[in-house]
Tab-separated table of C-alpha atoms and ligand atoms in Angstrom:
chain	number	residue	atom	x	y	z
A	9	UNK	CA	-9.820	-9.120	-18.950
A	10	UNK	CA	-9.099	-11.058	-15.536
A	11	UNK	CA	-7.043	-9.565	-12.866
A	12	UNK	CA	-5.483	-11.765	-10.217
A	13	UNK	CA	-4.837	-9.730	-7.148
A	14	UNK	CA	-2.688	-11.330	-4.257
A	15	UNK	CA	-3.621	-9.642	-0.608
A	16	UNK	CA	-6.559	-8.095	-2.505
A	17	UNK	CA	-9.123	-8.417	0.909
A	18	UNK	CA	-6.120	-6.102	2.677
A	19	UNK	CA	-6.589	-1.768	2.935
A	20	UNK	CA	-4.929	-1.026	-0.874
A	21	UNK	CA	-5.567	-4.115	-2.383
A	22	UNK	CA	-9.586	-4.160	-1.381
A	23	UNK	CA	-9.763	-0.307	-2.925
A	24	UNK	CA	-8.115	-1.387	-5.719
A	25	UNK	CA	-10.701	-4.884	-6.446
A	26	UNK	CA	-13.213	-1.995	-6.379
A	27	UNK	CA	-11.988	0.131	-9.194
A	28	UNK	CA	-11.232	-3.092	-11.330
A	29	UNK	CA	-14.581	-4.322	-10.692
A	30	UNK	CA	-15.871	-0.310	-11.831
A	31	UNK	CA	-13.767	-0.313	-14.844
A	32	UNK	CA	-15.509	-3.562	-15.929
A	33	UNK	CA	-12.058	-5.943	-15.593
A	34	UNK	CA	-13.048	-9.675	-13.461
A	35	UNK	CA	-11.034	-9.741	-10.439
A	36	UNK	CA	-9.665	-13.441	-9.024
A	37	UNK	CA	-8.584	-13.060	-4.994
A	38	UNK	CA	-6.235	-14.493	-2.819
A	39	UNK	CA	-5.246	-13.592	0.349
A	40	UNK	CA	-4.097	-15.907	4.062
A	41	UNK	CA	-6.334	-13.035	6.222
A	42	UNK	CA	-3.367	-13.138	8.487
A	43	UNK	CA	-3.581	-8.751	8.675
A	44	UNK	CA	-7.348	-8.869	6.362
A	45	UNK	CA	-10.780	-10.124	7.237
A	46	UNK	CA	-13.335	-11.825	5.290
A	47	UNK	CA	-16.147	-8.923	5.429
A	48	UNK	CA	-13.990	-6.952	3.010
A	49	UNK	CA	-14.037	-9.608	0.395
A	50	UNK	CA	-18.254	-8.959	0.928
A	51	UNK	CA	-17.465	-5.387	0.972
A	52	UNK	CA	-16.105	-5.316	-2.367
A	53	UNK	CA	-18.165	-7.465	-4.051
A	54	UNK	CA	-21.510	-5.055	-2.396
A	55	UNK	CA	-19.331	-1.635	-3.100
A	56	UNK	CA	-19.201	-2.969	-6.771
A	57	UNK	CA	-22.120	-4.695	-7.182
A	58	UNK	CA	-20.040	-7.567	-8.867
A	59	UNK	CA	-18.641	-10.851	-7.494
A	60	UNK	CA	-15.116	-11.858	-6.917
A	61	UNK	CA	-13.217	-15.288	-7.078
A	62	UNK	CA	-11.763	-15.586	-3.887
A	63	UNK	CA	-9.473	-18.136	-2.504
A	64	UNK	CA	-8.016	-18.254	1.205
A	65	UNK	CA	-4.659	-19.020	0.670
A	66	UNK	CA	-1.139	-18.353	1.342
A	67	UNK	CA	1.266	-17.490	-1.585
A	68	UNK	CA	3.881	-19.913	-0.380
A	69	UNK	CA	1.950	-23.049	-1.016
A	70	UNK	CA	2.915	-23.412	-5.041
A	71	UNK	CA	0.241	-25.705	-5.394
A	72	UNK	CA	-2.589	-23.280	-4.732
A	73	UNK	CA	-1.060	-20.592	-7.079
A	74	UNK	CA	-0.728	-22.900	-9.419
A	75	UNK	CA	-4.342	-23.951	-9.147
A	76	UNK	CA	-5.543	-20.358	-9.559
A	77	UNK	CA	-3.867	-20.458	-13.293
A	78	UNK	CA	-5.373	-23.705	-13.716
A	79	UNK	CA	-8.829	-22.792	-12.852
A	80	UNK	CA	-8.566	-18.930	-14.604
A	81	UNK	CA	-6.900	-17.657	-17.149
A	82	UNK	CA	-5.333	-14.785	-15.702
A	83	UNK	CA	-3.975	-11.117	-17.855
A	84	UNK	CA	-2.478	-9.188	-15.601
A	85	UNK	CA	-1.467	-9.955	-11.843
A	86	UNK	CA	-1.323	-7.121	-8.788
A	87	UNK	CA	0.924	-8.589	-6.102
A	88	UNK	CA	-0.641	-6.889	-2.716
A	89	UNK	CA	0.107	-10.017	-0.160
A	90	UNK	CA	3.142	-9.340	2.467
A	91	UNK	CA	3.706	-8.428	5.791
A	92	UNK	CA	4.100	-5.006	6.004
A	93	UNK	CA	5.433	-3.557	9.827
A	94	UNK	CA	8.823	-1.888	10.052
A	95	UNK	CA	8.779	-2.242	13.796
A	96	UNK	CA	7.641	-6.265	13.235
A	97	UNK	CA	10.252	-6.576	10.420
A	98	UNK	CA	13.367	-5.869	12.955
A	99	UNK	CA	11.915	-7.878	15.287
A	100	UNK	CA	11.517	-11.025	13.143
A	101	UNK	CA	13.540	-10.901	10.181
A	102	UNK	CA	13.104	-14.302	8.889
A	103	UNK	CA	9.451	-14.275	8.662
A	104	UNK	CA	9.765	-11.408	6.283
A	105	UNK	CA	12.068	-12.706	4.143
A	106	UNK	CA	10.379	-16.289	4.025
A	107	UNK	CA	6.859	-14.707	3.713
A	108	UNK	CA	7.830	-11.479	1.392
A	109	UNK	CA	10.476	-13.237	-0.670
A	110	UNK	CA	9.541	-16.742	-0.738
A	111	UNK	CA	5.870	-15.322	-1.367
A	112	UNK	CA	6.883	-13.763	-4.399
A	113	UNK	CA	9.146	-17.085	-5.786
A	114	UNK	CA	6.170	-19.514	-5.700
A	115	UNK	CA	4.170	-16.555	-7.515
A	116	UNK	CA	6.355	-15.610	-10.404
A	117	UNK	CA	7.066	-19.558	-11.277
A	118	UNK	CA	3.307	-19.758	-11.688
A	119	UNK	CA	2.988	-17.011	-13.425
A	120	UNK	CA	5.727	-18.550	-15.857
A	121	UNK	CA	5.025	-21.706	-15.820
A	122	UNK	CA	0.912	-20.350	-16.921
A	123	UNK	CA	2.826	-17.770	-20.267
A	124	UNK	CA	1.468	-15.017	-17.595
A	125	UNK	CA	3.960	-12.416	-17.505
A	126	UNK	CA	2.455	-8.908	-16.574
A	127	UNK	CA	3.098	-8.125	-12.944
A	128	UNK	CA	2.629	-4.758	-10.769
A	129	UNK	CA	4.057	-5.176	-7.704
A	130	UNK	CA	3.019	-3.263	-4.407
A	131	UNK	CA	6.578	-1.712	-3.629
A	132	UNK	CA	7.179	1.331	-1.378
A	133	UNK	CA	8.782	5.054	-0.971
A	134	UNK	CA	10.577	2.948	1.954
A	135	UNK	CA	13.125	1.563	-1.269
A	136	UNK	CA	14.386	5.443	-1.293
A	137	UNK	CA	16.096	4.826	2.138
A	138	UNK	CA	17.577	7.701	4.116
A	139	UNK	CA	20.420	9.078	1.924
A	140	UNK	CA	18.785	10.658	-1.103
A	141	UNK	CA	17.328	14.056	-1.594
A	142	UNK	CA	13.414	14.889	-1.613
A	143	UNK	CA	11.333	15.043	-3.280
A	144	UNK	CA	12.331	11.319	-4.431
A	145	UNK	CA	12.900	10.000	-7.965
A	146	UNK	CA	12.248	6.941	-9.772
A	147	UNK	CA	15.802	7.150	-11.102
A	148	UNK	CA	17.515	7.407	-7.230
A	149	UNK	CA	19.659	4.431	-5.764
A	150	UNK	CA	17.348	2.258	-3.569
A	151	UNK	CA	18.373	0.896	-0.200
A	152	UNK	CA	16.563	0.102	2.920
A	153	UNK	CA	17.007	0.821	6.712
A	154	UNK	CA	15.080	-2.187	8.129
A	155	UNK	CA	14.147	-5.956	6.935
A	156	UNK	CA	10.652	-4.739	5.552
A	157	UNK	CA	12.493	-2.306	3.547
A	158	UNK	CA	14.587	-4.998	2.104
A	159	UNK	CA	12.157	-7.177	1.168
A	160	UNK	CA	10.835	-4.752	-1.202
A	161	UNK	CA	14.163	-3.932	-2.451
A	162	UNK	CA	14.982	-7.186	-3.259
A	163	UNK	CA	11.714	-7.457	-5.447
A	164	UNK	CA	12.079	-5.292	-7.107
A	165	UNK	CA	15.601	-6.673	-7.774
A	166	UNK	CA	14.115	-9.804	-8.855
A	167	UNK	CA	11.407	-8.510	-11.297
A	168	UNK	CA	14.211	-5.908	-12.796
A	169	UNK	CA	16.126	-9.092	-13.219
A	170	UNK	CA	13.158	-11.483	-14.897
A	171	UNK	CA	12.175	-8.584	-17.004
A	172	UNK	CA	16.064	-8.574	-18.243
A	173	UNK	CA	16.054	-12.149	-18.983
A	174	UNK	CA	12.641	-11.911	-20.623
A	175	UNK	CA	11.894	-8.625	-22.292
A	176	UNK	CA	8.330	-10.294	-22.840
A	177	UNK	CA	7.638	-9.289	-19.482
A	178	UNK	CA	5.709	-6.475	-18.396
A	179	UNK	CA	6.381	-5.257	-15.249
A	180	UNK	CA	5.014	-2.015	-12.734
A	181	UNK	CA	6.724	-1.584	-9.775
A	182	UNK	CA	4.483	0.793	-7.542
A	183	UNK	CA	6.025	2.923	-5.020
A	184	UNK	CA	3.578	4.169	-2.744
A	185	UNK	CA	3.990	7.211	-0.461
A	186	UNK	CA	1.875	7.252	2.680
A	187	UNK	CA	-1.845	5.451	1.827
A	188	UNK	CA	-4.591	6.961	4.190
A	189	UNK	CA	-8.308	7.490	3.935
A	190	UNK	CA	-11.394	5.008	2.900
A	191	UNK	CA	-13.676	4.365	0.218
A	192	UNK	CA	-16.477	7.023	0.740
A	193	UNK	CA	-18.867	4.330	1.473
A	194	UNK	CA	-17.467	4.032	4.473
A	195	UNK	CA	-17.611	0.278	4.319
A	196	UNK	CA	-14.143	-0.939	3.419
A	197	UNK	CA	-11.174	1.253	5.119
A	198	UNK	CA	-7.712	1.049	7.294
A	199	UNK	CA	-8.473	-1.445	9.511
A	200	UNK	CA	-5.391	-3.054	11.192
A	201	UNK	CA	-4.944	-6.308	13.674
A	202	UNK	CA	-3.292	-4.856	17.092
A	203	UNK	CA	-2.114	-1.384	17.860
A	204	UNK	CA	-1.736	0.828	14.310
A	205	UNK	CA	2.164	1.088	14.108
A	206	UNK	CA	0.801	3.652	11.083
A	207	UNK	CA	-0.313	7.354	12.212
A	208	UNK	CA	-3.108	7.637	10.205
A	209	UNK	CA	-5.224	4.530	11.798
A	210	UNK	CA	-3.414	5.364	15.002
A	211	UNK	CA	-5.244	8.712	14.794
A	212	UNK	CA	-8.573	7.304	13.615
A	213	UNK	CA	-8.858	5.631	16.759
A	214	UNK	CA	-8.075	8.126	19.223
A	215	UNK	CA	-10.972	10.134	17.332
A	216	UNK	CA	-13.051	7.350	18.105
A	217	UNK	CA	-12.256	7.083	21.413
A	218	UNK	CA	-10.242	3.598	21.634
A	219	UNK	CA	-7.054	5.439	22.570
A	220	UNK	CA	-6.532	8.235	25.009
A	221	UNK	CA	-4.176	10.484	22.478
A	222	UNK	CA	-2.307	10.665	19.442
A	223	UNK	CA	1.897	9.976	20.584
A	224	UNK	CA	3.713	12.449	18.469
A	225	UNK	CA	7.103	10.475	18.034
A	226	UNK	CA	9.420	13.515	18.277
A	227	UNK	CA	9.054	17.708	17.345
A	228	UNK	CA	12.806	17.905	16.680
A	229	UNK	CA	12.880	17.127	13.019
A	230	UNK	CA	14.062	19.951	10.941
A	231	UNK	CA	10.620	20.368	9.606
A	232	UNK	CA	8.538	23.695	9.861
A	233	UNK	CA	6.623	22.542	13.110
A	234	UNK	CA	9.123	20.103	14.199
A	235	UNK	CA	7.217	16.926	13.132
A	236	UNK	CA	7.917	14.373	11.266
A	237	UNK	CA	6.455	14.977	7.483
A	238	UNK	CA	5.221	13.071	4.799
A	239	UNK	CA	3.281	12.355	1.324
A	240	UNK	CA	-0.115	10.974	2.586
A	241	UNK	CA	-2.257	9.894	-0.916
A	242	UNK	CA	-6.284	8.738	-0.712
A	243	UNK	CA	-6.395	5.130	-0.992
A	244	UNK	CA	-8.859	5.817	-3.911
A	245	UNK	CA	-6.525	8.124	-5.777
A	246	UNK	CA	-3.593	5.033	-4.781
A	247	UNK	CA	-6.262	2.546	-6.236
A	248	UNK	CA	-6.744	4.458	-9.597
A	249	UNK	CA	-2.900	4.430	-10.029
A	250	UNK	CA	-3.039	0.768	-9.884
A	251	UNK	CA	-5.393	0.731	-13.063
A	252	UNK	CA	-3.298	2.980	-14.925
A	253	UNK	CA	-0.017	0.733	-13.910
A	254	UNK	CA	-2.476	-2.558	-15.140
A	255	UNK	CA	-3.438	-0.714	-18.536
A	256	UNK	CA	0.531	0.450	-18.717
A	257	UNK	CA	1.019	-3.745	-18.766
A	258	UNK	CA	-1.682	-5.172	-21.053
A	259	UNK	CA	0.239	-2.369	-23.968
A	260	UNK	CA	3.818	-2.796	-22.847
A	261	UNK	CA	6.494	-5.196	-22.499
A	262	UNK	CA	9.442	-3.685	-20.082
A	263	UNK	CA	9.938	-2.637	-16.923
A	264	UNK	CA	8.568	0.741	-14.773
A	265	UNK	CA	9.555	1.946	-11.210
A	266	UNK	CA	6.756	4.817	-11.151
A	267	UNK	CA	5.885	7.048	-7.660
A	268	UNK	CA	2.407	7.212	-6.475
A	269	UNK	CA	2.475	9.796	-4.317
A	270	UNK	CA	0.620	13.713	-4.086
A	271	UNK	CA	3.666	15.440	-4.219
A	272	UNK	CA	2.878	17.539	-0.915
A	273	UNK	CA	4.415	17.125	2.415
A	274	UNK	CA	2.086	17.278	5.826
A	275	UNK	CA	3.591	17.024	8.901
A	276	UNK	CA	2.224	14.827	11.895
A	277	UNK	CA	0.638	17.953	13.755
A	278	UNK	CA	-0.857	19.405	10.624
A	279	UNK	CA	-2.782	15.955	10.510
A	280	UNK	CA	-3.465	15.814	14.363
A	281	UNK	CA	-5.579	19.195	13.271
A	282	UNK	CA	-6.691	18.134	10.166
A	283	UNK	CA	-8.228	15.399	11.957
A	284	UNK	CA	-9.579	17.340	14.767
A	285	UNK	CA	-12.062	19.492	12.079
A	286	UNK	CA	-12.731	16.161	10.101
A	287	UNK	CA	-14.171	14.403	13.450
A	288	UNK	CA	-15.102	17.769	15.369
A	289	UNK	CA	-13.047	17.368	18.484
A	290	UNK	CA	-9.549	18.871	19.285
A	291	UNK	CA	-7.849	15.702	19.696
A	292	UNK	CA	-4.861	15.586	22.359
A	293	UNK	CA	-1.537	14.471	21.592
A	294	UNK	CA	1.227	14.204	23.598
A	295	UNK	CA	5.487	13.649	22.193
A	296	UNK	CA	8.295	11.469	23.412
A	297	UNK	CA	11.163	11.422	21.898
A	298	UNK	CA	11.394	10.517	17.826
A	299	UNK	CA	11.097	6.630	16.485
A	300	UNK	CA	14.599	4.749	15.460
A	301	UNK	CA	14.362	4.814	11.747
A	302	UNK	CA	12.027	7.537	11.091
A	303	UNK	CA	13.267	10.242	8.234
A	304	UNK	CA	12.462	13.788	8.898
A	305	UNK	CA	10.905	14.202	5.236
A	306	UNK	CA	9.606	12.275	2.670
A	307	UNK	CA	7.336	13.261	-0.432
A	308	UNK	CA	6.991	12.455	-4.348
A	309	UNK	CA	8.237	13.559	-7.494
A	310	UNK	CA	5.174	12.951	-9.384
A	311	UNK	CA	6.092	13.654	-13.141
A	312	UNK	CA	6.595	10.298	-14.392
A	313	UNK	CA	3.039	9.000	-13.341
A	314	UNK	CA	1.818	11.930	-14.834
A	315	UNK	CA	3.990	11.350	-17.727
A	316	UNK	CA	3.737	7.133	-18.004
A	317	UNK	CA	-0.038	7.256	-17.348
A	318	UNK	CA	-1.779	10.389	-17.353
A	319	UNK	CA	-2.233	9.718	-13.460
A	320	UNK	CA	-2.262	12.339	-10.750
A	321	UNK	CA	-3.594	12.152	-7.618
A	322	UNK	CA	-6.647	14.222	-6.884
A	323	UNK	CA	-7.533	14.230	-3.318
A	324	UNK	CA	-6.560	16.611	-0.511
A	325	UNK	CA	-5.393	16.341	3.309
A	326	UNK	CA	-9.466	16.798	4.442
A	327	UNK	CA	-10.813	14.609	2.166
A	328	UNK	CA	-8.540	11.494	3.291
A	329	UNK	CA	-9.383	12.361	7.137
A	330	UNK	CA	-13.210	12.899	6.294
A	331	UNK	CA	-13.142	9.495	4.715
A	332	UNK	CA	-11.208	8.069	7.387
A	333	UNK	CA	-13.060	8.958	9.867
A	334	UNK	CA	-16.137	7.891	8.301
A	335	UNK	CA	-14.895	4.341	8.288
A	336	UNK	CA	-13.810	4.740	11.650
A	337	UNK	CA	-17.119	5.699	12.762
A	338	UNK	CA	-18.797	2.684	10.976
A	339	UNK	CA	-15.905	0.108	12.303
A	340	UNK	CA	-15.381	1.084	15.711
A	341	UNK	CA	-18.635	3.227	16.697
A	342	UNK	CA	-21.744	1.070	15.748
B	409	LIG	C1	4.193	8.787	9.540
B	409	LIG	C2	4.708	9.909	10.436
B	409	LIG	C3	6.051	9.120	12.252
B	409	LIG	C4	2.730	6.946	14.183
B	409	LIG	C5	5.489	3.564	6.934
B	409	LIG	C6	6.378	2.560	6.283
B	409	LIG	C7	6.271	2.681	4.798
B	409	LIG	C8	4.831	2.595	4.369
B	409	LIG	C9	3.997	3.634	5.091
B	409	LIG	C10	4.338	0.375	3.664
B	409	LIG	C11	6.163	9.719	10.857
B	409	LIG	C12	4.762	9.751	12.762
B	409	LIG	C13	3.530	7.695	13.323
B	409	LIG	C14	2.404	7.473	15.449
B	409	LIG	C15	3.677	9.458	14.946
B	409	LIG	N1	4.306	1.314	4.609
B	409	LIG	N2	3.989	8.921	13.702
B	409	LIG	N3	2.898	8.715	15.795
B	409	LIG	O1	6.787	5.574	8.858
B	409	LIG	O2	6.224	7.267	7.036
B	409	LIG	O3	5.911	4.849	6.591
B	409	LIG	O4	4.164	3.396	6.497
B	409	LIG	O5	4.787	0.460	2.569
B	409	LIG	O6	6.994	1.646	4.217
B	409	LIG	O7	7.713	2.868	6.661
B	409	LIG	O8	4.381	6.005	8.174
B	409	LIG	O9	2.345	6.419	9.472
B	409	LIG	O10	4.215	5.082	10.550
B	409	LIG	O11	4.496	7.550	10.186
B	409	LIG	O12	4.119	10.577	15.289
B	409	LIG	O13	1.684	6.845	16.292
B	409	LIG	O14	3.946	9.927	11.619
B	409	LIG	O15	7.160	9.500	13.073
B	409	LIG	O16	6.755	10.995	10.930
B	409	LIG	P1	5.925	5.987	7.725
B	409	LIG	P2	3.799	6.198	9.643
């Protein structure tokens, strides 16, 4: 069985080429690098032991797409590659829509035009908005609070929509919570261009000593410390759930929206001291005043993964900052 992941060199979609390549399925690349780097497409291959196709390109040109169907014949396809920064969506809007939206055109006509029709898309808790009730559904109304946000709103519109008009289609749509940690090789991880918008590799490299504290955006949340909280889930554990969703496909026709989340809430100071054992410093923080667009709480319900695919996540708080930090040792420390 060949699996053609888009974005597959970035943080979830490099875990994930790993566990295909462990469960024995061939694994065809593509990704632009424009938020990725090349070592993680050697990463993967030396993690696994196996080689990958891998083609630099961007999902917009139809031709190259097209080329990958030509060259491969492809089962199932992950769709990773997007831009993926709230802050950057409000700022340019039109890149995300183009790059997001248009992305995902040029993909699903070659997957039609190639009789490919199994999909599972890379969505995002971020479809649940600000309105409904935690923990969050599968069944809730989706909406979105900035351009990013729509963008994966809007795809998942469109795949609900191709799935309607051809009930050949299988389709995943993956809504991940908050994706932290590293493989524990410590050789592929979280490893973003600029300064992490994220907390988690924000964090990692204040432990390592490229930033003088962690900025604690706001204790005035109606949380039990104050702080913000949220559903962080291993990137391994996120990874796995991607094989389930890709064996969920190869046996069913259909569409899923299906959480991948833990189903626990931490808050951001719970993490500044989880952190602090993992890389055995007390690492200072300091807050301002909360981020525009930030909800107070966000985690999982987690029955229908468990339900769908027999998937839960297995992975706790200090194993995702253990693993974390190991990568952030190897990446920013040697
Ligand atoms: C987590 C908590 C912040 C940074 C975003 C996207 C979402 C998904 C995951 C792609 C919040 C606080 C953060 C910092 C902080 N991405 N924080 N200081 O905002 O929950 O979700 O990433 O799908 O779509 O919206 O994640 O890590 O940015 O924030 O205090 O330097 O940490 O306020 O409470 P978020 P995050």
């Amino acid at each position: 069985m060949k699996v053609f992941v888009t974005g597959g060199a970035g943080f979830i979609g490099s875990h994930t080429c790993v566990e295909l390549l462990n469960a024995g399925y061939e694994v065809v690349i593509t990704d632009n690098l424009s938020n990725a780097k090349l070592e993680a497409i050697e990463n993967i291959q030396k993690i696994a032991g196996k080689p990958v196709s891998f083609y630099r390109t961007d999902l917009r040109g139809l031709e190259g797409i097209r080329r990958i169907f030509a060259e491969h014949s492809i089962d199932v396809v992950i769709h990773f590659a997007g831009l993926k920064s709230v802050p950057e969506s409000m700022r340019k809007p039109l890149e995300y829509y183009e790059n997001n939206i248009g992305g995902t055109f040029a993909l699903c006509q070659a997957m039609r035009e190639a009789g490919c029709g199994r999909i599972v898309f890379s969505s995002s808790a971020t479809v649940y908005g600000m309105n409904n009730p935690v923990p969050f559904k599968e069944e809730m109304p989706a909406s979105a609070t900035n351009p990013y946000g729509y963008t994966k709103v809007m795809i998942e519109r469109i795949l609900t929509d191709l799935s309607a008009a051809d009930p050949q289609w299988g389709v995943v749509l993956l809504r991940y919570f908050n994706p932290t940690g590293a493989h524990s090789s410590g050789l592929i991880g979280e490893d973003p261009n600029g300064i992490p918008s994220n907390l988690f590799p924000y964090v990692s490299q204040v432990a390592a000593g490229l930033r003088p504290e962690v900025v604690v955006y706001g204790d005035d949340y109606d949380t039990p410390d104050g702080t913000g909280v949220r559903d962080y889930i291993h990137v391994t554990d996120l990874a796995l759930g991607h094989l389930s969703a890709v064996r969920h496909v190869l046996e069913h026709t259909g569409i899923e929206a299906v959480n991948l989340g833990t189903g626990q809430g931490t808050s951001v100071l719970e993490i500044v001291s989880a952190y602090s054992k993992a890389c055995g410093r007390k690492l200072p923080y300091r807050v301002v005043p909360r981020r525009p667009g930030d909800i107070a709480v966000c985690y999982a319900d987690t029955e229908k993964a468990r339900r769908l695919f027999g998937w839960k996540a297995q992975k706790n708080i200090n194993q995702m900052c253990a693993d974390s930090w190991n990568f952030a040792k190897n990446r920013y420390l040697k």
